[in-house]
CSV table of C-alpha atoms in Angstrom, one decimal:
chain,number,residue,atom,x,y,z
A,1,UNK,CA,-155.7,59.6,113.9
A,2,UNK,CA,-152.4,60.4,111.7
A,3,UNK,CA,-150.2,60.2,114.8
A,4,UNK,CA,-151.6,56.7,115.3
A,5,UNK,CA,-151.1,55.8,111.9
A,6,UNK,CA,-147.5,57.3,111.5
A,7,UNK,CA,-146.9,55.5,115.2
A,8,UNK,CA,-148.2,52.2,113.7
A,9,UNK,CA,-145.9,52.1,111.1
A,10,UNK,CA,-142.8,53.5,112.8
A,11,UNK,CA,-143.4,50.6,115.2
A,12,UNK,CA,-144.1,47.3,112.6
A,13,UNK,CA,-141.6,48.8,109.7
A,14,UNK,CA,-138.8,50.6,111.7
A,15,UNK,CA,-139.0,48.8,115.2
A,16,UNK,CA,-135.7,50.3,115.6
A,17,UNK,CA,-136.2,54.0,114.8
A,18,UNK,CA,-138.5,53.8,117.9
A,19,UNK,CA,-136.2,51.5,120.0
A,20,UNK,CA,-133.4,53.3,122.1
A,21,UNK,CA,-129.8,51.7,121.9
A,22,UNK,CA,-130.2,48.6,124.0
A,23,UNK,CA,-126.8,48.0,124.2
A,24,UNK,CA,-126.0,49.7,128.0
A,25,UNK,CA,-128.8,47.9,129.4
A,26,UNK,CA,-127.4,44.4,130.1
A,27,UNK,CA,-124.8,43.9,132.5
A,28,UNK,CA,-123.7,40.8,134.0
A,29,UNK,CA,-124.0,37.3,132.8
A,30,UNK,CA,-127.0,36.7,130.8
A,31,UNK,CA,-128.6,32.9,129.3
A,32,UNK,CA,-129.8,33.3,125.9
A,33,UNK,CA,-131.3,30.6,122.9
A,34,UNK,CA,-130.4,31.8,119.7
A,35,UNK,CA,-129.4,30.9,116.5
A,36,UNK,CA,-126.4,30.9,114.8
A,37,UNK,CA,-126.3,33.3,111.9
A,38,UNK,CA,-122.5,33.6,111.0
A,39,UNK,CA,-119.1,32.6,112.4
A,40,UNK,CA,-115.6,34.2,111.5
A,41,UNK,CA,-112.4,31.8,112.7
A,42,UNK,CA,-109.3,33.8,114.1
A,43,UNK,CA,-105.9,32.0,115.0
A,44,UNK,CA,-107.0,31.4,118.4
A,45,UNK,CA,-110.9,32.7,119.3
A,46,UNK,CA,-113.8,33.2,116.9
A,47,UNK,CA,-116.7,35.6,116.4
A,48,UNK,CA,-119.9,34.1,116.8
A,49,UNK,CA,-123.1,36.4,115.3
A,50,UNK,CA,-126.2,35.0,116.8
A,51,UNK,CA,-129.9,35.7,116.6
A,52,UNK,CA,-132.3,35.6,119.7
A,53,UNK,CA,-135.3,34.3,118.9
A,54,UNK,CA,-138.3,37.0,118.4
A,55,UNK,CA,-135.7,39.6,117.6
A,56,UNK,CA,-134.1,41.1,114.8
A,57,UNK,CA,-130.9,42.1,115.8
A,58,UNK,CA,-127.6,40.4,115.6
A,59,UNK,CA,-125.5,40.1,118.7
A,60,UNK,CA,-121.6,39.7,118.6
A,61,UNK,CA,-120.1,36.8,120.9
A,62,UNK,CA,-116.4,36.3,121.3
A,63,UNK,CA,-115.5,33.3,122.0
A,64,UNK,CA,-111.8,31.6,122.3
A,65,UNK,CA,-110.2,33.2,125.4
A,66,UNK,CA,-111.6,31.5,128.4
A,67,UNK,CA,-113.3,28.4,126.9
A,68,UNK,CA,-112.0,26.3,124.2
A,69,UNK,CA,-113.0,27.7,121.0
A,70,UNK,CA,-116.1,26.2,119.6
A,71,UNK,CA,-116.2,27.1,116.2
A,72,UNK,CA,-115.0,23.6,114.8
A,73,UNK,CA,-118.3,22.1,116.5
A,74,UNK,CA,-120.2,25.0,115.5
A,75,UNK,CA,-122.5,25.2,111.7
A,76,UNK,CA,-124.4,27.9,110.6
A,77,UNK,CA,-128.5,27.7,111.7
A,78,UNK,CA,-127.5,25.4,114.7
A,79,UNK,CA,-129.9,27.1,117.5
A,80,UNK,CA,-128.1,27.0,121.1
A,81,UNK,CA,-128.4,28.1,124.6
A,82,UNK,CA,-125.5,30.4,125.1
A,83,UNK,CA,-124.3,31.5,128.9
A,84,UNK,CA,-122.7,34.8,128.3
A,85,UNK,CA,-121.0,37.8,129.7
A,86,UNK,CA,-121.3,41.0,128.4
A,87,UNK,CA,-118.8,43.6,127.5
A,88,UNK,CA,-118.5,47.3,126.4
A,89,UNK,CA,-117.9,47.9,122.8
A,90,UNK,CA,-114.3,50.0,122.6
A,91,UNK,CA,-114.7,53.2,121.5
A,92,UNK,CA,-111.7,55.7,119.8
A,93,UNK,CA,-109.3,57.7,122.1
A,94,UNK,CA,-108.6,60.4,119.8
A,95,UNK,CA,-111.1,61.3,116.7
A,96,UNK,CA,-110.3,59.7,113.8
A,97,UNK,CA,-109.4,56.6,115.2
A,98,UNK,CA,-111.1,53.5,114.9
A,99,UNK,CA,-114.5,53.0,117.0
A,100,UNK,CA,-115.3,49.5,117.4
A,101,UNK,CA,-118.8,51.1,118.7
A,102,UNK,CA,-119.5,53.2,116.2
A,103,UNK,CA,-118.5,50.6,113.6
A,104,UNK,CA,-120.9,47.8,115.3
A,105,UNK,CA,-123.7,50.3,116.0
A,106,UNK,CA,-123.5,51.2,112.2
A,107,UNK,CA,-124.2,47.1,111.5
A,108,UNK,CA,-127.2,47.0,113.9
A,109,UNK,CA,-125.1,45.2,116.7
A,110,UNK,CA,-125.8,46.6,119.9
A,111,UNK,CA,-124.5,43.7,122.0
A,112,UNK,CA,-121.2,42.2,123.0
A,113,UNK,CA,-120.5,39.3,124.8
A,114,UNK,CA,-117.6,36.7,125.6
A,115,UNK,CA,-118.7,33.1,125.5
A,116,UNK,CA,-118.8,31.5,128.7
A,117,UNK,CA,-120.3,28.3,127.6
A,118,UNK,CA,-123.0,27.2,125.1
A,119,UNK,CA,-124.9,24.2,124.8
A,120,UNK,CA,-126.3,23.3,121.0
A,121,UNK,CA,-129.8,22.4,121.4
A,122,UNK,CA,-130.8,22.2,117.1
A,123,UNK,CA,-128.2,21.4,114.8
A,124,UNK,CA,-130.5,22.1,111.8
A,125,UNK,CA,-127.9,23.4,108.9
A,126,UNK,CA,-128.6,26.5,106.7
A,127,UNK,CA,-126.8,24.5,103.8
A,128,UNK,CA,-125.9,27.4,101.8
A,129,UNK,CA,-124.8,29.9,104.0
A,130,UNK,CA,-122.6,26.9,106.0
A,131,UNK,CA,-121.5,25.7,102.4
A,132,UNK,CA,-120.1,29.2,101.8
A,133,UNK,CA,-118.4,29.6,105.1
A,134,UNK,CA,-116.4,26.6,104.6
A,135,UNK,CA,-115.3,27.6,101.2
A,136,UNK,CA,-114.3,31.0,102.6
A,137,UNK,CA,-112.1,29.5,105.3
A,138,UNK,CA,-110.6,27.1,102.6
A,139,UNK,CA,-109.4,30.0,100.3
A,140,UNK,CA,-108.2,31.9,103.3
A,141,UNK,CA,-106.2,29.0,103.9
A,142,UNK,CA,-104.9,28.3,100.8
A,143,UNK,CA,-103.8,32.0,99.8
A,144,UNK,CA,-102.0,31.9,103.8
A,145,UNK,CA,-100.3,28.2,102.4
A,146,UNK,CA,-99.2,29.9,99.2
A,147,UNK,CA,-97.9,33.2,100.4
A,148,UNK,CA,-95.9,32.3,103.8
A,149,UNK,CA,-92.2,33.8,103.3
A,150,UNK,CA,-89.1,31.8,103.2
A,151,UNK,CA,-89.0,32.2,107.1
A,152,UNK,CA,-92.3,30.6,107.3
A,153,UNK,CA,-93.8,33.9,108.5
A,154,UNK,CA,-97.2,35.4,106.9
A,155,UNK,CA,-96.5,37.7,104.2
A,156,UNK,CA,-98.2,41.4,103.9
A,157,UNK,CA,-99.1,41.0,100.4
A,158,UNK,CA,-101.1,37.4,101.8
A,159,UNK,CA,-102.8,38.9,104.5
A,160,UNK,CA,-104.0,42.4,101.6
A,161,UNK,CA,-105.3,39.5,99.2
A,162,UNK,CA,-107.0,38.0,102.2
A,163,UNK,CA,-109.0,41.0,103.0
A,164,UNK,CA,-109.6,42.0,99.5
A,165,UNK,CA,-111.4,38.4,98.4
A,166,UNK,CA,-112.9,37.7,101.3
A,167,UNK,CA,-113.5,41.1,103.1
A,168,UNK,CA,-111.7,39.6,106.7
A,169,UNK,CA,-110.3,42.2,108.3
């Protein structure tokens, strides 16, 4: 009777103390509907974190290389249809280095993928989180504007104020 118990609330509190690491599992090119729970620009691609639907976990998409990079058509709680290919997470060559796997395993990402293509199928808007997204992206631009040297190149001490008021890396 305990076991069941104690089994019964591993399973509906802690689903993933009980789930093994999915993250070898999929292989291939996989079609998922999701939605869209956060999106960082780069200079040319994007990271795209999306949630399946009737699952918890976040999945990382990278997006930019192959297809054009969709983050300007993209808002926050838009739900889509993404065709995807999965990839391995890096991990460190010599201890102490960085692991992108251990790093990503630590968030509760377990998947890794490069955008193939995606088709938006909702665009419902999480207001908030989208409002906050796009005022990130205009102090990042506006501390880059502000701080280029007199070569026109990005400064050091721009990119460090960067990642200390916004937390991008």
């Amino acid at each position: 009777m305990a076991v069941c118990l104690i089994s019964f609330i591993l399973v509906t509190f802690f689903p993933a103390a009980v789930t093994p690491d999915p993250g070898s599992g999929y292989e291939g090119k996989v079609n998922i509907t999701a939605e869209i729970v956060r999106i960082i620009e780069k200079e040319n691609s994007a990271e795209i974190y999306i949630r399946p639907y009737g699952e918890r976990r976040l999945r990382l998409v990278k997006a930019g290389k192959k297809t054009k990079n969709p983050a300007t058509e993209l808002l926050i709680g838009n739900k889509a249809e993404f065709l995807l290919e999965s990839k391995a997470f890096n991990t460190a060559r010599c201890k102490g280095n960085y692991d992108e796997k251990e790093y990503y395993n630590s968030l509760g990402i377990f998947y890794k993928y490069e955008l193939i293509d995606l088709t938006v199928t909702d665009k419902h808007v999480d207001l908030v989180s989208q409002a906050l997204r796009t005022f990130r992206q205009a102090l990042i631009e506006s501390i880059e504007r502000s701080t280029v040297t007199a070569s026109g190149e990005k400064s050091e001490e721009g990119a460090l104020l960067i990642a200390m008021l916004t937390g991008e890396r």
